[in-house]
Amino acid sequence: MANVSPIERTLDIIELLADHPGGLAVSDIARRLRLPKSIAHRLLSILADRDFAIQDPITQHYRLAVRTAALGLRFFGHIRLNEVCQPLLNRLAQRTGEFVRVCAAENGELVWIASAQGSSEGLRYDPTMGAGPTLYATANGRAWLSTLTDADALAQIRRKGFILPRNYAGSLVTSEQQLLDELKQIRERRYAVSADESVIGITAFAAPIPDREDGPALGCVSVAGPSVRMPASRGGEIMPDLLAAAKELGEIWPIPNWKKLV
């Protein structure tokens, strides 16, 4: 960690706390991020002084402040992503009766930005909007990777390796060759499938959101639900609506201001 800058370490702390709304002790943060406790405390103090983090007066645990989330919401408000996505997601969720999510691609990562629940009774899949999907181990991740060249897809994976987050159940892809074989199939059928991988008992179908300039996908849209209700055969039933939603999202996805100036 010696070559990691304080700014990078601070961002690591923000990402960690985003997944722990109840807060974490300084010692726990230091252990998880492999930081000296003194450095973790100093960076947390800076975040707290700037109102990006709050320390509970009783537990002494640190959590993110509402201001941090508000910045993200303010950004989404400016680029209108939620406004664009939500009506389409609501419609897709209603038609499929399952949980629908959209993630956006940025700097080789996928970030959840919106969701809609279509199941009104019985078994429901209703995850929190936590960290974005792991690229090689999820339907969304593999759908997005399939829009890259093989070389670029492998380069994205090699940044972190085949290492699963702690809360993931497993992955059918564990090597570069397996990934390339899977991406070839996804390109042929135009969608990706993940069954009992990131979450046991959950199956997801995902389609890439096409870029109007024929670049890598802007993100992905997915339909997920309990595996007992989502066998592979249901893909044929869901796919027309899923692919249509992905195409429509690509057509109306807002263009960033910097791209308008090019």
PDB file of C-alpha atoms in Angstrom:
ATOM      1  CA  MET A   1       0.000   0.000   0.000  1.00  0.00           C
ATOM      2  CA  ALA A   2       3.069   2.215   0.173  1.00  0.00           C
ATOM      3  CA  ASN A   3       2.563   3.572  -3.359  1.00  0.00           C
ATOM      4  CA  VAL A   4      -1.125   4.347  -2.907  1.00  0.00           C
ATOM      5  CA  SER A   5      -1.852   8.051  -2.518  1.00  0.00           C
ATOM      6  CA  PRO A   6      -3.932   9.499   0.342  1.00  0.00           C
ATOM      7  CA  ILE A   7      -6.586  10.490  -2.199  1.00  0.00           C
ATOM      8  CA  GLU A   8      -6.917   6.887  -3.386  1.00  0.00           C
ATOM      9  CA  ARG A   9      -7.110   5.657   0.185  1.00  0.00           C
ATOM     10  CA  THR A  10      -9.809   8.192   0.975  1.00  0.00           C
ATOM     11  CA  LEU A  11     -11.847   7.020  -2.010  1.00  0.00           C
ATOM     12  CA  ASP A  12     -11.403   3.416  -0.829  1.00  0.00           C
ATOM     13  CA  ILE A  13     -12.879   4.439   2.534  1.00  0.00           C
ATOM     14  CA  ILE A  14     -15.874   6.099   0.852  1.00  0.00           C
ATOM     15  CA  GLU A  15     -16.541   2.987  -1.253  1.00  0.00           C
ATOM     16  CA  LEU A  16     -16.276   0.749   1.814  1.00  0.00           C
ATOM     17  CA  LEU A  17     -18.632   2.866   3.920  1.00  0.00           C
ATOM     18  CA  ALA A  18     -21.139   2.968   1.056  1.00  0.00           C
ATOM     19  CA  ASP A  19     -21.723  -0.756   1.650  1.00  0.00           C
ATOM     20  CA  HIS A  20     -22.069  -0.351   5.441  1.00  0.00           C
ATOM     21  CA  PRO A  21     -24.800   2.197   6.194  1.00  0.00           C
ATOM     22  CA  GLY A  22     -24.630   1.294   9.881  1.00  0.00           C
ATOM     23  CA  GLY A  23     -21.041   2.436  10.036  1.00  0.00           C
ATOM     24  CA  LEU A  24     -17.721   0.773  10.863  1.00  0.00           C
ATOM     25  CA  ALA A  25     -15.131   1.206  13.580  1.00  0.00           C
ATOM     26  CA  VAL A  26     -11.798   2.769  12.661  1.00  0.00           C
ATOM     27  CA  SER A  27     -10.028  -0.504  13.443  1.00  0.00           C
ATOM     28  CA  ASP A  28     -12.387  -2.429  11.153  1.00  0.00           C
ATOM     29  CA  ILE A  29     -11.883   0.049   8.315  1.00  0.00           C
ATOM     30  CA  ALA A  30      -8.117  -0.123   8.748  1.00  0.00           C
ATOM     31  CA  ARG A  31      -8.187  -3.940   8.722  1.00  0.00           C
ATOM     32  CA  ARG A  32     -10.436  -4.261   5.680  1.00  0.00           C
ATOM     33  CA  LEU A  33      -8.390  -1.778   3.650  1.00  0.00           C
ATOM     34  CA  ARG A  34      -5.023  -2.901   5.065  1.00  0.00           C
ATOM     35  CA  LEU A  35      -4.257   0.564   6.329  1.00  0.00           C
ATOM     36  CA  PRO A  36      -2.378   1.634   9.460  1.00  0.00           C
ATOM     37  CA  LYS A  37      -5.010   2.633  12.007  1.00  0.00           C
ATOM     38  CA  SER A  38      -3.461   6.094  12.389  1.00  0.00           C
ATOM     39  CA  ILE A  39      -3.821   6.802   8.657  1.00  0.00           C
ATOM     40  CA  ALA A  40      -7.402   5.523   8.570  1.00  0.00           C
ATOM     41  CA  HIS A  41      -8.266   7.752  11.535  1.00  0.00           C
ATOM     42  CA  ARG A  42      -6.688  10.811   9.945  1.00  0.00           C
ATOM     43  CA  LEU A  43      -8.522  10.329   6.625  1.00  0.00           C
ATOM     44  CA  LEU A  44     -11.820   9.702   8.396  1.00  0.00           C
ATOM     45  CA  SER A  45     -11.333  12.860  10.420  1.00  0.00           C
ATOM     46  CA  ILE A  46     -10.877  14.837   7.205  1.00  0.00           C
ATOM     47  CA  LEU A  47     -14.058  13.334   5.741  1.00  0.00           C
ATOM     48  CA  ALA A  48     -15.935  14.167   8.930  1.00  0.00           C
ATOM     49  CA  ASP A  49     -14.587  17.742   9.009  1.00  0.00           C
ATOM     50  CA  ARG A  50     -15.852  18.229   5.436  1.00  0.00           C
ATOM     51  CA  ASP A  51     -19.249  16.692   6.327  1.00  0.00           C
ATOM     52  CA  PHE A  52     -18.759  13.696   4.025  1.00  0.00           C
ATOM     53  CA  ALA A  53     -18.746  11.286   6.985  1.00  0.00           C
ATOM     54  CA  ILE A  54     -20.271  11.222  10.455  1.00  0.00           C
ATOM     55  CA  GLN A  55     -18.976   9.595  13.644  1.00  0.00           C
ATOM     56  CA  ASP A  56     -21.625   8.144  15.925  1.00  0.00           C
ATOM     57  CA  PRO A  57     -21.159   9.711  19.395  1.00  0.00           C
ATOM     58  CA  ILE A  58     -22.056   6.435  21.146  1.00  0.00           C
ATOM     59  CA  THR A  59     -20.477   3.647  19.047  1.00  0.00           C
ATOM     60  CA  GLN A  60     -17.728   5.872  17.611  1.00  0.00           C
ATOM     61  CA  HIS A  61     -18.354   4.170  14.267  1.00  0.00           C
ATOM     62  CA  TYR A  62     -18.028   6.174  11.058  1.00  0.00           C
ATOM     63  CA  ARG A  63     -20.670   6.213   8.320  1.00  0.00           C
ATOM     64  CA  LEU A  64     -21.184   8.281   5.203  1.00  0.00           C
ATOM     65  CA  ALA A  65     -23.095  11.526   5.610  1.00  0.00           C
ATOM     66  CA  VAL A  66     -26.233  12.286   3.619  1.00  0.00           C
ATOM     67  CA  ARG A  67     -24.249  14.972   1.833  1.00  0.00           C
ATOM     68  CA  THR A  68     -22.178  12.297   0.076  1.00  0.00           C
ATOM     69  CA  ALA A  69     -25.284  10.622  -1.350  1.00  0.00           C
ATOM     70  CA  ALA A  70     -26.751  13.998  -2.234  1.00  0.00           C
ATOM     71  CA  LEU A  71     -23.790  14.747  -4.506  1.00  0.00           C
ATOM     72  CA  GLY A  72     -24.509  11.620  -6.512  1.00  0.00           C
ATOM     73  CA  LEU A  73     -28.198  12.463  -6.752  1.00  0.00           C
ATOM     74  CA  ARG A  74     -27.331  15.987  -7.822  1.00  0.00           C
ATOM     75  CA  PHE A  75     -25.095  14.605 -10.569  1.00  0.00           C
ATOM     76  CA  PHE A  76     -27.800  12.196 -11.780  1.00  0.00           C
ATOM     77  CA  GLY A  77     -30.242  15.096 -11.810  1.00  0.00           C
ATOM     78  CA  HIS A  78     -27.994  17.054 -14.156  1.00  0.00           C
ATOM     79  CA  ILE A  79     -27.476  14.211 -16.637  1.00  0.00           C
ATOM     80  CA  ARG A  80     -31.105  12.965 -16.350  1.00  0.00           C
ATOM     81  CA  LEU A  81     -30.178   9.261 -16.190  1.00  0.00           C
ATOM     82  CA  ASN A  82     -32.853   8.374 -13.658  1.00  0.00           C
ATOM     83  CA  GLU A  83     -35.451  10.404 -15.508  1.00  0.00           C
ATOM     84  CA  VAL A  84     -34.606   8.568 -18.725  1.00  0.00           C
ATOM     85  CA  CYS A  85     -34.429   5.068 -17.263  1.00  0.00           C
ATOM     86  CA  GLN A  86     -37.249   4.825 -14.736  1.00  0.00           C
ATOM     87  CA  PRO A  87     -40.320   4.785 -17.019  1.00  0.00           C
ATOM     88  CA  LEU A  88     -38.740   2.057 -19.168  1.00  0.00           C
ATOM     89  CA  LEU A  89     -37.767   0.009 -16.127  1.00  0.00           C
ATOM     90  CA  ASN A  90     -41.239   0.273 -14.651  1.00  0.00           C
ATOM     91  CA  ARG A  91     -42.748  -0.980 -17.898  1.00  0.00           C
ATOM     92  CA  LEU A  92     -40.279  -3.870 -18.229  1.00  0.00           C
ATOM     93  CA  ALA A  93     -40.821  -4.891 -14.601  1.00  0.00           C
ATOM     94  CA  GLN A  94     -44.580  -4.868 -15.091  1.00  0.00           C
ATOM     95  CA  ARG A  95     -44.382  -6.984 -18.252  1.00  0.00           C
ATOM     96  CA  THR A  96     -41.989  -9.562 -16.795  1.00  0.00           C
ATOM     97  CA  GLY A  97     -43.205  -9.546 -13.189  1.00  0.00           C
ATOM     98  CA  GLU A  98     -39.574  -9.596 -12.004  1.00  0.00           C
ATOM     99  CA  PHE A  99     -36.883  -7.287 -10.623  1.00  0.00           C
ATOM    100  CA  VAL A 100     -35.305  -4.992 -13.227  1.00  0.00           C
ATOM    101  CA  ARG A 101     -32.102  -2.979 -12.919  1.00  0.00           C
ATOM    102  CA  VAL A 102     -29.954  -0.714 -15.055  1.00  0.00           C
ATOM    103  CA  CYS A 103     -26.228  -0.153 -14.615  1.00  0.00           C
ATOM    104  CA  ALA A 104     -24.079   2.443 -16.360  1.00  0.00           C
ATOM    105  CA  ALA A 105     -20.516   1.892 -17.552  1.00  0.00           C
ATOM    106  CA  GLU A 106     -17.798   4.292 -16.496  1.00  0.00           C
ATOM    107  CA  ASN A 107     -14.019   3.816 -16.529  1.00  0.00           C
ATOM    108  CA  GLY A 108     -14.250   0.051 -16.884  1.00  0.00           C
ATOM    109  CA  GLU A 109     -16.764  -0.390 -14.066  1.00  0.00           C
ATOM    110  CA  LEU A 110     -20.526  -0.816 -13.887  1.00  0.00           C
ATOM    111  CA  VAL A 111     -22.572   1.242 -11.435  1.00  0.00           C
ATOM    112  CA  TRP A 112     -26.221   0.611 -10.511  1.00  0.00           C
ATOM    113  CA  ILE A 113     -28.349   3.656 -11.271  1.00  0.00           C
ATOM    114  CA  ALA A 114     -32.022   2.607 -11.213  1.00  0.00           C
ATOM    115  CA  SER A 115     -34.348  -0.319 -10.518  1.00  0.00           C
ATOM    116  CA  ALA A 116     -37.990  -1.412 -10.552  1.00  0.00           C
ATOM    117  CA  GLN A 117     -39.801  -4.281  -8.829  1.00  0.00           C
ATOM    118  CA  GLY A 118     -42.357  -6.200 -10.859  1.00  0.00           C
ATOM    119  CA  SER A 119     -43.212  -8.975  -8.397  1.00  0.00           C
ATOM    120  CA  SER A 120     -46.181  -8.110  -6.205  1.00  0.00           C
ATOM    121  CA  GLU A 121     -46.570 -11.407  -4.355  1.00  0.00           C
ATOM    122  CA  GLY A 122     -44.810 -14.681  -3.552  1.00  0.00           C
ATOM    123  CA  LEU A 123     -41.028 -14.976  -3.852  1.00  0.00           C
ATOM    124  CA  ARG A 124     -39.301 -11.679  -4.545  1.00  0.00           C
ATOM    125  CA  TYR A 125     -35.758 -10.718  -5.391  1.00  0.00           C
ATOM    126  CA  ASP A 126     -35.220  -7.235  -4.004  1.00  0.00           C
ATOM    127  CA  PRO A 127     -31.495  -6.498  -3.518  1.00  0.00           C
ATOM    128  CA  THR A 128     -30.034  -3.231  -2.295  1.00  0.00           C
ATOM    129  CA  MET A 129     -28.373  -0.897  -4.798  1.00  0.00           C
ATOM    130  CA  GLY A 130     -24.900  -1.606  -3.460  1.00  0.00           C
ATOM    131  CA  ALA A 131     -21.624  -1.958  -5.309  1.00  0.00           C
ATOM    132  CA  GLY A 132     -21.864  -2.515  -9.045  1.00  0.00           C
ATOM    133  CA  PRO A 133     -21.756  -6.033 -10.516  1.00  0.00           C
ATOM    134  CA  THR A 134     -18.486  -7.940 -10.764  1.00  0.00           C
ATOM    135  CA  LEU A 135     -17.700  -8.049 -14.468  1.00  0.00           C
ATOM    136  CA  TYR A 136     -16.863 -11.706 -15.046  1.00  0.00           C
ATOM    137  CA  ALA A 137     -19.284 -13.228 -12.505  1.00  0.00           C
ATOM    138  CA  THR A 138     -22.633 -11.650 -13.390  1.00  0.00           C
ATOM    139  CA  ALA A 139     -24.999 -11.444 -16.344  1.00  0.00           C
ATOM    140  CA  ASN A 140     -24.673  -7.646 -16.449  1.00  0.00           C
ATOM    141  CA  GLY A 141     -20.903  -7.754 -16.285  1.00  0.00           C
ATOM    142  CA  ARG A 142     -20.490 -10.363 -19.006  1.00  0.00           C
ATOM    143  CA  ALA A 143     -23.090  -8.667 -21.214  1.00  0.00           C
ATOM    144  CA  TRP A 144     -21.052  -5.463 -21.061  1.00  0.00           C
ATOM    145  CA  LEU A 145     -17.728  -7.237 -21.609  1.00  0.00           C
ATOM    146  CA  SER A 146     -19.171  -8.871 -24.728  1.00  0.00           C
ATOM    147  CA  THR A 147     -19.312  -5.441 -26.405  1.00  0.00           C
ATOM    148  CA  LEU A 148     -15.530  -5.039 -26.031  1.00  0.00           C
ATOM    149  CA  THR A 149     -12.857  -6.772 -28.075  1.00  0.00           C
ATOM    150  CA  ASP A 150     -11.453  -9.913 -26.462  1.00  0.00           C
ATOM    151  CA  ALA A 151      -8.202  -8.071 -25.708  1.00  0.00           C
ATOM    152  CA  ASP A 152      -9.990  -5.171 -24.032  1.00  0.00           C
ATOM    153  CA  ALA A 153     -12.279  -7.504 -22.071  1.00  0.00           C
ATOM    154  CA  LEU A 154      -9.298  -9.435 -20.704  1.00  0.00           C
ATOM    155  CA  ALA A 155      -7.521  -6.176 -19.867  1.00  0.00           C
ATOM    156  CA  GLN A 156     -10.495  -5.118 -17.742  1.00  0.00           C
ATOM    157  CA  ILE A 157     -10.485  -8.430 -15.864  1.00  0.00           C
ATOM    158  CA  ARG A 158      -6.725  -8.447 -15.330  1.00  0.00           C
ATOM    159  CA  ARG A 159      -6.996  -5.178 -13.406  1.00  0.00           C
ATOM    160  CA  LYS A 160      -8.483  -7.094 -10.453  1.00  0.00           C
ATOM    161  CA  GLY A 161      -8.155 -10.762 -11.415  1.00  0.00           C
ATOM    162  CA  PHE A 162     -10.691 -13.520 -10.843  1.00  0.00           C
ATOM    163  CA  ILE A 163     -11.370 -12.494  -7.255  1.00  0.00           C
ATOM    164  CA  LEU A 164     -14.952 -12.555  -6.038  1.00  0.00           C
ATOM    165  CA  PRO A 165     -16.380 -10.140  -3.467  1.00  0.00           C
ATOM    166  CA  ARG A 166     -17.049 -11.784  -0.109  1.00  0.00           C
ATOM    167  CA  ASN A 167     -20.805 -11.840  -0.572  1.00  0.00           C
ATOM    168  CA  TYR A 168     -20.720 -13.671  -3.920  1.00  0.00           C
ATOM    169  CA  ALA A 169     -21.719 -17.340  -4.011  1.00  0.00           C
ATOM    170  CA  GLY A 170     -19.482 -18.244  -6.963  1.00  0.00           C
ATOM    171  CA  SER A 171     -18.993 -17.929 -10.702  1.00  0.00           C
ATOM    172  CA  LEU A 172     -19.163 -20.265 -13.672  1.00  0.00           C
ATOM    173  CA  VAL A 173     -16.215 -18.337 -15.126  1.00  0.00           C
ATOM    174  CA  THR A 174     -12.875 -18.911 -13.408  1.00  0.00           C
ATOM    175  CA  SER A 175     -10.328 -18.520 -16.219  1.00  0.00           C
ATOM    176  CA  GLU A 176      -9.614 -16.292 -19.187  1.00  0.00           C
ATOM    177  CA  GLN A 177     -10.460 -19.016 -21.700  1.00  0.00           C
ATOM    178  CA  GLN A 178     -13.804 -19.689 -20.034  1.00  0.00           C
ATOM    179  CA  LEU A 179     -14.539 -15.984 -20.172  1.00  0.00           C
ATOM    180  CA  LEU A 180     -13.687 -15.731 -23.872  1.00  0.00           C
ATOM    181  CA  ASP A 181     -15.877 -18.767 -24.658  1.00  0.00           C
ATOM    182  CA  GLU A 182     -18.769 -17.234 -22.711  1.00  0.00           C
ATOM    183  CA  LEU A 183     -18.384 -13.824 -24.395  1.00  0.00           C
ATOM    184  CA  LYS A 184     -18.504 -15.486 -27.823  1.00  0.00           C
ATOM    185  CA  GLN A 185     -21.836 -17.113 -26.953  1.00  0.00           C
ATOM    186  CA  ILE A 186     -23.231 -13.855 -25.580  1.00  0.00           C
ATOM    187  CA  ARG A 187     -22.361 -12.001 -28.794  1.00  0.00           C
ATOM    188  CA  GLU A 188     -24.180 -14.656 -30.808  1.00  0.00           C
ATOM    189  CA  ARG A 189     -27.384 -14.637 -28.747  1.00  0.00           C
ATOM    190  CA  ARG A 190     -27.234 -10.913 -27.755  1.00  0.00           C
ATOM    191  CA  TYR A 191     -27.802 -11.451 -24.038  1.00  0.00           C
ATOM    192  CA  ALA A 192     -26.101 -12.968 -20.983  1.00  0.00           C
ATOM    193  CA  VAL A 193     -27.376 -15.357 -18.330  1.00  0.00           C
ATOM    194  CA  SER A 194     -26.263 -15.877 -14.745  1.00  0.00           C
ATOM    195  CA  ALA A 195     -27.830 -18.623 -12.604  1.00  0.00           C
ATOM    196  CA  ASP A 196     -26.978 -19.196  -8.942  1.00  0.00           C
ATOM    197  CA  GLU A 197     -23.693 -17.313  -9.240  1.00  0.00           C
ATOM    198  CA  SER A 198     -23.558 -14.010  -7.392  1.00  0.00           C
ATOM    199  CA  VAL A 199     -26.617 -15.078  -5.355  1.00  0.00           C
ATOM    200  CA  ILE A 200     -27.719 -18.675  -4.818  1.00  0.00           C
ATOM    201  CA  GLY A 201     -31.288 -19.199  -5.997  1.00  0.00           C
ATOM    202  CA  ILE A 202     -31.328 -16.176  -8.330  1.00  0.00           C
ATOM    203  CA  THR A 203     -31.182 -16.144 -12.133  1.00  0.00           C
ATOM    204  CA  ALA A 204     -30.618 -13.017 -14.215  1.00  0.00           C
ATOM    205  CA  PHE A 205     -30.825 -12.209 -17.912  1.00  0.00           C
ATOM    206  CA  ALA A 206     -28.978  -9.078 -19.081  1.00  0.00           C
ATOM    207  CA  ALA A 207     -28.639  -7.194 -22.365  1.00  0.00           C
ATOM    208  CA  PRO A 208     -26.115  -4.474 -23.235  1.00  0.00           C
ATOM    209  CA  ILE A 209     -27.385  -0.957 -23.904  1.00  0.00           C
ATOM    210  CA  PRO A 210     -25.952  -0.079 -27.328  1.00  0.00           C
ATOM    211  CA  ASP A 211     -23.922   3.057 -27.898  1.00  0.00           C
ATOM    212  CA  ARG A 212     -25.218   5.247 -30.716  1.00  0.00           C
ATOM    213  CA  GLU A 213     -21.631   5.708 -31.908  1.00  0.00           C
ATOM    214  CA  ASP A 214     -20.947   1.941 -32.017  1.00  0.00           C
ATOM    215  CA  GLY A 215     -18.596   1.987 -29.045  1.00  0.00           C
ATOM    216  CA  PRO A 216     -18.743  -0.334 -26.027  1.00  0.00           C
ATOM    217  CA  ALA A 217     -22.168  -0.623 -24.409  1.00  0.00           C
ATOM    218  CA  LEU A 218     -23.308   2.359 -22.333  1.00  0.00           C
ATOM    219  CA  GLY A 219     -24.376  -0.065 -19.615  1.00  0.00           C
ATOM    220  CA  CYS A 220     -26.773  -2.979 -19.232  1.00  0.00           C
ATOM    221  CA  VAL A 221     -30.373  -3.687 -18.338  1.00  0.00           C
ATOM    222  CA  SER A 222     -31.316  -6.910 -16.586  1.00  0.00           C
ATOM    223  CA  VAL A 223     -34.289  -8.946 -15.414  1.00  0.00           C
ATOM    224  CA  ALA A 224     -33.692 -11.125 -12.333  1.00  0.00           C
ATOM    225  CA  GLY A 225     -35.764 -13.331 -10.083  1.00  0.00           C
ATOM    226  CA  PRO A 226     -35.892 -16.596  -8.137  1.00  0.00           C
ATOM    227  CA  SER A 227     -34.391 -19.450 -10.166  1.00  0.00           C
ATOM    228  CA  VAL A 228     -37.480 -21.606  -9.597  1.00  0.00           C
ATOM    229  CA  ARG A 229     -39.413 -19.000 -11.601  1.00  0.00           C
ATOM    230  CA  MET A 230     -36.614 -18.174 -14.040  1.00  0.00           C
ATOM    231  CA  PRO A 231     -35.442 -21.360 -15.799  1.00  0.00           C
ATOM    232  CA  ALA A 232     -33.319 -21.008 -18.927  1.00  0.00           C
ATOM    233  CA  SER A 233     -36.421 -21.706 -20.995  1.00  0.00           C
ATOM    234  CA  ARG A 234     -37.989 -18.470 -19.726  1.00  0.00           C
ATOM    235  CA  GLY A 235     -35.296 -16.528 -21.529  1.00  0.00           C
ATOM    236  CA  GLY A 236     -37.235 -16.886 -24.772  1.00  0.00           C
ATOM    237  CA  GLU A 237     -40.286 -15.360 -23.118  1.00  0.00           C
ATOM    238  CA  ILE A 238     -38.435 -12.446 -21.531  1.00  0.00           C
ATOM    239  CA  MET A 239     -35.937 -11.682 -24.260  1.00  0.00           C
ATOM    240  CA  PRO A 240     -38.093  -9.690 -26.729  1.00  0.00           C
ATOM    241  CA  ASP A 241     -39.032  -7.216 -23.993  1.00  0.00           C
ATOM    242  CA  LEU A 242     -35.500  -7.097 -22.557  1.00  0.00           C
ATOM    243  CA  LEU A 243     -33.806  -6.495 -25.922  1.00  0.00           C
ATOM    244  CA  ALA A 244     -36.409  -3.895 -26.855  1.00  0.00           C
ATOM    245  CA  ALA A 245     -35.790  -2.050 -23.570  1.00  0.00           C
ATOM    246  CA  ALA A 246     -32.015  -2.122 -24.131  1.00  0.00           C
ATOM    247  CA  LYS A 247     -32.426  -0.712 -27.645  1.00  0.00           C
ATOM    248  CA  GLU A 248     -34.774   2.027 -26.468  1.00  0.00           C
ATOM    249  CA  LEU A 249     -32.456   3.005 -23.617  1.00  0.00           C
ATOM    250  CA  GLY A 250     -29.599   3.325 -26.097  1.00  0.00           C
ATOM    251  CA  GLU A 251     -31.674   5.598 -28.318  1.00  0.00           C
ATOM    252  CA  ILE A 252     -32.631   8.038 -25.550  1.00  0.00           C
ATOM    253  CA  TRP A 253     -29.572   7.785 -23.264  1.00  0.00           C
ATOM    254  CA  PRO A 254     -28.377  11.332 -22.551  1.00  0.00           C
ATOM    255  CA  ILE A 255     -25.114  12.355 -24.197  1.00  0.00           C
ATOM    256  CA  PRO A 256     -22.587  13.839 -21.712  1.00  0.00           C
ATOM    257  CA  ASN A 257     -21.919  17.542 -22.218  1.00  0.00           C
ATOM    258  CA  TRP A 258     -18.264  16.951 -23.090  1.00  0.00           C
ATOM    259  CA  LYS A 259     -19.306  14.636 -25.937  1.00  0.00           C
ATOM    260  CA  LYS A 260     -21.607  17.285 -27.391  1.00  0.00           C
ATOM    261  CA  LEU A 261     -18.613  19.582 -27.801  1.00  0.00           C
ATOM    262  CA  VAL A 262     -16.460  17.115 -29.766  1.00  0.00           C
TER     263      VAL A 262
END
